[in-house]
JSON list of C-alpha atoms and ligand atoms in Angstrom, two decimals:
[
{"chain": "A", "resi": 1, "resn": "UNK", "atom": "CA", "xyz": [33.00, 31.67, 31.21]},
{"chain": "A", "resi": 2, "resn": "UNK", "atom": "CA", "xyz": [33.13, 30.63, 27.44]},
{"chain": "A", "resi": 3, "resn": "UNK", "atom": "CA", "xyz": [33.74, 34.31, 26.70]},
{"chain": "A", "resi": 4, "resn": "UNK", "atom": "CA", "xyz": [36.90, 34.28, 29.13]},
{"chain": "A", "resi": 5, "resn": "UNK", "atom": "CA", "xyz": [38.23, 30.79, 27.26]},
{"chain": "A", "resi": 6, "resn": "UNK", "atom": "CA", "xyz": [37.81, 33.08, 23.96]},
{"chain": "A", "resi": 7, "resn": "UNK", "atom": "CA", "xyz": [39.73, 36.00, 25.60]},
{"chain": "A", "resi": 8, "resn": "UNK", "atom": "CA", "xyz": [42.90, 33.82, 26.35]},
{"chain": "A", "resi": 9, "resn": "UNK", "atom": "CA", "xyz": [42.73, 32.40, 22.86]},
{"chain": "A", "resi": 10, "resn": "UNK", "atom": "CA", "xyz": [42.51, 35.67, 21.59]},
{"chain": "A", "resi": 11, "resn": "UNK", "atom": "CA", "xyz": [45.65, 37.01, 24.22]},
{"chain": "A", "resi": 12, "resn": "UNK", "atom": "CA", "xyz": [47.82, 33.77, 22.93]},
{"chain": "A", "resi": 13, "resn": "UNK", "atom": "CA", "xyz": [46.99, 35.15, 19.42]},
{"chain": "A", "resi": 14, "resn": "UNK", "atom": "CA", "xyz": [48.06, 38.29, 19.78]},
{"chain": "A", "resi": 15, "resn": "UNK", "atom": "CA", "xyz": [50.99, 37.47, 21.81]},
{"chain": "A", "resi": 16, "resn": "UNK", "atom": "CA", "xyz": [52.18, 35.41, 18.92]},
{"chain": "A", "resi": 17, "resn": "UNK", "atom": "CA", "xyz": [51.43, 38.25, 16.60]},
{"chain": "A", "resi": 18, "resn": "UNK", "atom": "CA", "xyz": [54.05, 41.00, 18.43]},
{"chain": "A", "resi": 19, "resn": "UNK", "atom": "CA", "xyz": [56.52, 38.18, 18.73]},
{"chain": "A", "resi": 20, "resn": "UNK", "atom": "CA", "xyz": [55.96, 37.90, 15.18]},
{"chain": "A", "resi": 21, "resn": "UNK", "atom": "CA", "xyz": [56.32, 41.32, 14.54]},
{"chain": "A", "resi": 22, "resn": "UNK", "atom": "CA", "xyz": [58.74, 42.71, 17.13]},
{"chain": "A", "resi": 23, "resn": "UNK", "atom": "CA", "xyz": [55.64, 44.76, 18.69]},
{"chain": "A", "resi": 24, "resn": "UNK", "atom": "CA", "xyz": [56.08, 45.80, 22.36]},
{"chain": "A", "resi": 25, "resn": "UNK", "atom": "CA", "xyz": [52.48, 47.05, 23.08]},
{"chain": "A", "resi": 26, "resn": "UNK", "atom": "CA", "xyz": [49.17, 47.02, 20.92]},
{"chain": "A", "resi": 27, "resn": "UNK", "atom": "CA", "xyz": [46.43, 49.44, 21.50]},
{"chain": "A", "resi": 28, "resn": "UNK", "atom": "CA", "xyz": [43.77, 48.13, 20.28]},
{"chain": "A", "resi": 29, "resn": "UNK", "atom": "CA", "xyz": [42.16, 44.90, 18.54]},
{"chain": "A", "resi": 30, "resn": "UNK", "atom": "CA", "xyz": [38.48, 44.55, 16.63]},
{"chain": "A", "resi": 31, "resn": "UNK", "atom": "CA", "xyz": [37.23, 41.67, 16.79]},
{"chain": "A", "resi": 32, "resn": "UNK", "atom": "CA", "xyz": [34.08, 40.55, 14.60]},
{"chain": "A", "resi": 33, "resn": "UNK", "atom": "CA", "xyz": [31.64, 38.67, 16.19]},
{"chain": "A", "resi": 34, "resn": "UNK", "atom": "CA", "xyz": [28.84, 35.88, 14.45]},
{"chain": "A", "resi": 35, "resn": "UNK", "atom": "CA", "xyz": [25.32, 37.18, 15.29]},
{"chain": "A", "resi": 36, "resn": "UNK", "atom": "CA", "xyz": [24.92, 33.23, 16.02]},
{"chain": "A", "resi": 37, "resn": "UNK", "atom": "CA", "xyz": [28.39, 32.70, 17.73]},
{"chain": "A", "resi": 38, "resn": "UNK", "atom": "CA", "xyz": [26.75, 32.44, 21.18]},
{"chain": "A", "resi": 39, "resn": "UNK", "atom": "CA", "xyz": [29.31, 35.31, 22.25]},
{"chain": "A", "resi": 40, "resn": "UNK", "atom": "CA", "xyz": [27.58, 38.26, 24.02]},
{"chain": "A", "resi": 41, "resn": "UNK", "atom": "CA", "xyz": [29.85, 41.44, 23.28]},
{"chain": "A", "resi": 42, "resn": "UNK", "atom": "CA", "xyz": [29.36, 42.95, 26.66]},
{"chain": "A", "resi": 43, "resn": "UNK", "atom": "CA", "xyz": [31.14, 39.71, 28.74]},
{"chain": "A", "resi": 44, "resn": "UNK", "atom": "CA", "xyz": [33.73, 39.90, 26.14]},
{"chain": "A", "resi": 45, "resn": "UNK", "atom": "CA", "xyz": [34.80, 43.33, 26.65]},
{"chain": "A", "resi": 46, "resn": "UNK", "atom": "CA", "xyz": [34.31, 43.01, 30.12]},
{"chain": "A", "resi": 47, "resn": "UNK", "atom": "CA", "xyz": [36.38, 39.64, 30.14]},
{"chain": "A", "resi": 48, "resn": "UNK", "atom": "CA", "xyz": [39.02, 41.46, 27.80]},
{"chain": "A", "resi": 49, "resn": "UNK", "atom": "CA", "xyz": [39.31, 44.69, 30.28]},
{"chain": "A", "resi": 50, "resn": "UNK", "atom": "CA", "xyz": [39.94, 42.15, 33.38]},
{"chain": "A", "resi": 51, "resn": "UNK", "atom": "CA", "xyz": [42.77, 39.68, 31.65]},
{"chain": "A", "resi": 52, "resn": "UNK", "atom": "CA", "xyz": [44.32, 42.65, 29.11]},
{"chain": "A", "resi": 53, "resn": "UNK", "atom": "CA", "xyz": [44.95, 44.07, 32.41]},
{"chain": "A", "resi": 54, "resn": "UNK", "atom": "CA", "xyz": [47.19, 41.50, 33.55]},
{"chain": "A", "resi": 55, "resn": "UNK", "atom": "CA", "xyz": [49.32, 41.43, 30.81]},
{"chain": "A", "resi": 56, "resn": "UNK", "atom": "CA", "xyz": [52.31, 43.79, 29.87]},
{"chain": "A", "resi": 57, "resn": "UNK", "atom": "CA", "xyz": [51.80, 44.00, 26.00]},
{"chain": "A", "resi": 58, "resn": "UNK", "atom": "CA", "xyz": [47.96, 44.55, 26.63]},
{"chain": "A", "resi": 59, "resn": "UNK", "atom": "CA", "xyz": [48.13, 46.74, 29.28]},
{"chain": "A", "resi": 60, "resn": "UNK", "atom": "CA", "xyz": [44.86, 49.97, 28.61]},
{"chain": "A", "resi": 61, "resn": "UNK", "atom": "CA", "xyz": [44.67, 47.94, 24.88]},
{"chain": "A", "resi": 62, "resn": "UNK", "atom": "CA", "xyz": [40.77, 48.84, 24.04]},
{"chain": "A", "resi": 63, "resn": "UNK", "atom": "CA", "xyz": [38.57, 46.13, 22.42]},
{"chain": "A", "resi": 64, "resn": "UNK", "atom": "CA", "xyz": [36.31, 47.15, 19.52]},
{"chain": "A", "resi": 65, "resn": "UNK", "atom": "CA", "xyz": [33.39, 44.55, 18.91]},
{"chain": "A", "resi": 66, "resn": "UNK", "atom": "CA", "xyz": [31.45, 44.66, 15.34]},
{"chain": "A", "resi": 67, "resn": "UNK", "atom": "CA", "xyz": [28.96, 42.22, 14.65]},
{"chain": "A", "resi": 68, "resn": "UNK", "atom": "CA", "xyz": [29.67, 39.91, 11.74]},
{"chain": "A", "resi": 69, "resn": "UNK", "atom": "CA", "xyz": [25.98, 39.11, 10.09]},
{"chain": "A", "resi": 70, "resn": "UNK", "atom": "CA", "xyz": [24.78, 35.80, 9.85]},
{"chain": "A", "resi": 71, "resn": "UNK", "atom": "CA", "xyz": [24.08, 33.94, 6.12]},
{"chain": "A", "resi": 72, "resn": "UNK", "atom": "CA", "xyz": [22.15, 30.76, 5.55]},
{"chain": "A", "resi": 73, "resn": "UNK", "atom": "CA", "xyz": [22.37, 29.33, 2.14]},
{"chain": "A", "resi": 74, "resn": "UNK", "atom": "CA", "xyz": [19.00, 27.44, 0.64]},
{"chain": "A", "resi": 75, "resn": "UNK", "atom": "CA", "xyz": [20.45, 24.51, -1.78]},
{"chain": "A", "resi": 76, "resn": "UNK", "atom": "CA", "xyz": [16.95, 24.49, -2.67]},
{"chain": "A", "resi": 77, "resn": "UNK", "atom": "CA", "xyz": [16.91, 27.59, -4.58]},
{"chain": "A", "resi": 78, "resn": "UNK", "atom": "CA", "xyz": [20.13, 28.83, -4.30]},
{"chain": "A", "resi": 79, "resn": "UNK", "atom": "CA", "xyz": [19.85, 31.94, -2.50]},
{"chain": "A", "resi": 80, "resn": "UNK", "atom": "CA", "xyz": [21.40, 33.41, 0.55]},
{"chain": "A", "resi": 81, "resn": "UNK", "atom": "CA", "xyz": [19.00, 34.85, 3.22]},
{"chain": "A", "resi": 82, "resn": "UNK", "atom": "CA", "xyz": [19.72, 36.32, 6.63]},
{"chain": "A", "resi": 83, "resn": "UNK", "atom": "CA", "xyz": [20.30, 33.61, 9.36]},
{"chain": "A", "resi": 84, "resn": "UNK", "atom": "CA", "xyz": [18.34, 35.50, 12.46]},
{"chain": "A", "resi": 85, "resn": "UNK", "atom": "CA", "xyz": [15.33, 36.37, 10.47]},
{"chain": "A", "resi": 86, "resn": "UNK", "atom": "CA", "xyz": [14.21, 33.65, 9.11]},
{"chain": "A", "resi": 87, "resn": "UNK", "atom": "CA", "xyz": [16.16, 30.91, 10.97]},
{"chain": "A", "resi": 88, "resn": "UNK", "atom": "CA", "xyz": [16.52, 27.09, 8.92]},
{"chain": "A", "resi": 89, "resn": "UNK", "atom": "CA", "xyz": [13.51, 27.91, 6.64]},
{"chain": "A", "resi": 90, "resn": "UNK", "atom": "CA", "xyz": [14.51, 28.94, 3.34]},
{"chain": "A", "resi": 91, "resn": "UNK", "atom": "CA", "xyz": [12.29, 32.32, 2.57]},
{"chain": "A", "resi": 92, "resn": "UNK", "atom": "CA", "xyz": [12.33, 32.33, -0.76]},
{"chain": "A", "resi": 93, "resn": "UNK", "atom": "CA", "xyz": [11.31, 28.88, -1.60]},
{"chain": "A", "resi": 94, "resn": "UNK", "atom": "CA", "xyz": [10.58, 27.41, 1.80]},
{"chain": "A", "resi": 95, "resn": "UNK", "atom": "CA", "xyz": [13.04, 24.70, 1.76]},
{"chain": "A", "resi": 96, "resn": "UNK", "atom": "CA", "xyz": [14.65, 23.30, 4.69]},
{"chain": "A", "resi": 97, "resn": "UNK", "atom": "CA", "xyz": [17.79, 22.31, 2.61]},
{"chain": "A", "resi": 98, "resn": "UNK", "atom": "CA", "xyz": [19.93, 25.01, 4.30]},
{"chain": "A", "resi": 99, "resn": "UNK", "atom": "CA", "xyz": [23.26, 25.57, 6.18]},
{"chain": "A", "resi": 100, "resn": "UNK", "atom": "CA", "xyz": [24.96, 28.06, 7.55]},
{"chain": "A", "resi": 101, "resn": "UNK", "atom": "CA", "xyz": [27.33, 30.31, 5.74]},
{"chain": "A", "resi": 102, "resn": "UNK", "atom": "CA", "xyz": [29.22, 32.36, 7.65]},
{"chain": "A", "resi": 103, "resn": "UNK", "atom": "CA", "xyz": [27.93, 33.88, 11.60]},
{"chain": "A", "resi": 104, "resn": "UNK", "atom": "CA", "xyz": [29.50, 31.77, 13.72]},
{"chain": "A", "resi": 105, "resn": "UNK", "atom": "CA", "xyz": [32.89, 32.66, 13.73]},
{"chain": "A", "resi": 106, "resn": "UNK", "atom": "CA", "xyz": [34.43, 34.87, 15.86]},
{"chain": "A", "resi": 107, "resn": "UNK", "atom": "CA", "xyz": [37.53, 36.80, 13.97]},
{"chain": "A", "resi": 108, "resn": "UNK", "atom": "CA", "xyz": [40.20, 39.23, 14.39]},
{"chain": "A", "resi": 109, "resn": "UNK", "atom": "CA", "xyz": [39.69, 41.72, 11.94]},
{"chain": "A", "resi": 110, "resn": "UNK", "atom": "CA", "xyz": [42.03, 44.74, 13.04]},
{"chain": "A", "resi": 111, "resn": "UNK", "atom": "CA", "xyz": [44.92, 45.16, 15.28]},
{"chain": "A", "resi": 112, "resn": "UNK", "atom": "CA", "xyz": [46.24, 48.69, 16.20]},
{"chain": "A", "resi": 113, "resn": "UNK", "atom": "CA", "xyz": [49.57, 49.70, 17.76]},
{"chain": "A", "resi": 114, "resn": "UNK", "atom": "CA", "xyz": [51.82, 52.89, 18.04]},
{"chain": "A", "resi": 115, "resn": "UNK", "atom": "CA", "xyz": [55.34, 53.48, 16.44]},
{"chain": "B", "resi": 1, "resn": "ZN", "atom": "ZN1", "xyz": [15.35, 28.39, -1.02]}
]
């Protein structure tokens, strides 16, 4: 169900977006997705199909997924590594001095409509 919350956001978005814009229908929207997010593509295209459905300026609108990679930083060393290989230990110097730079998001990276 947290990828259906994440669908309406994304629908209240986009709704604000064509009223912004004077769009009556949108075709299409990529969204990038945080390897570390917790959102599994697959329930939120099939979430997306199910409520896009119901709604007049969605209406057949296809949803493109592309993973966004995840980044720890190491303030140990300094370095960037990536998040799902090595997890909190630093690699390179074996610090545990890290944080997360960027995976966890979810974005809208592309919207797509017809004159
Ligand atoms: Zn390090």
């Amino acid at each position: 169900m947290h990828e259906l919350g994440i669908v309406y956001h994304i629908i209240d978005t986009l709704e604000q977006v064509a009223k912004d814009n004077e769009l009556t229908h949108i075709d299409s929207v990529t969204m990038e997705v945080g390897e570390v997010s917790a959102v599994i593509p697959d329930y939120l295209t099939d979430c997306w199909a199910w409520a896009s459905g119901k709604n007049e300026l969605l209406r057949g609108c296809r949803m493109e997924v592309e993973p966004l990679p995840a980044v720890t930083h190491c303030d140990g060393c300094g370095e960037d590594y990536p998040t799902v290989a090595h997890g909190r230990i630093c690699p390179h110097c074996g610090s545990e001095r890290t944080w997360l730079v960027k995976g966890n998001e979810i974005n809208i990276k592309e919207i797509s409509v017809s004159e």
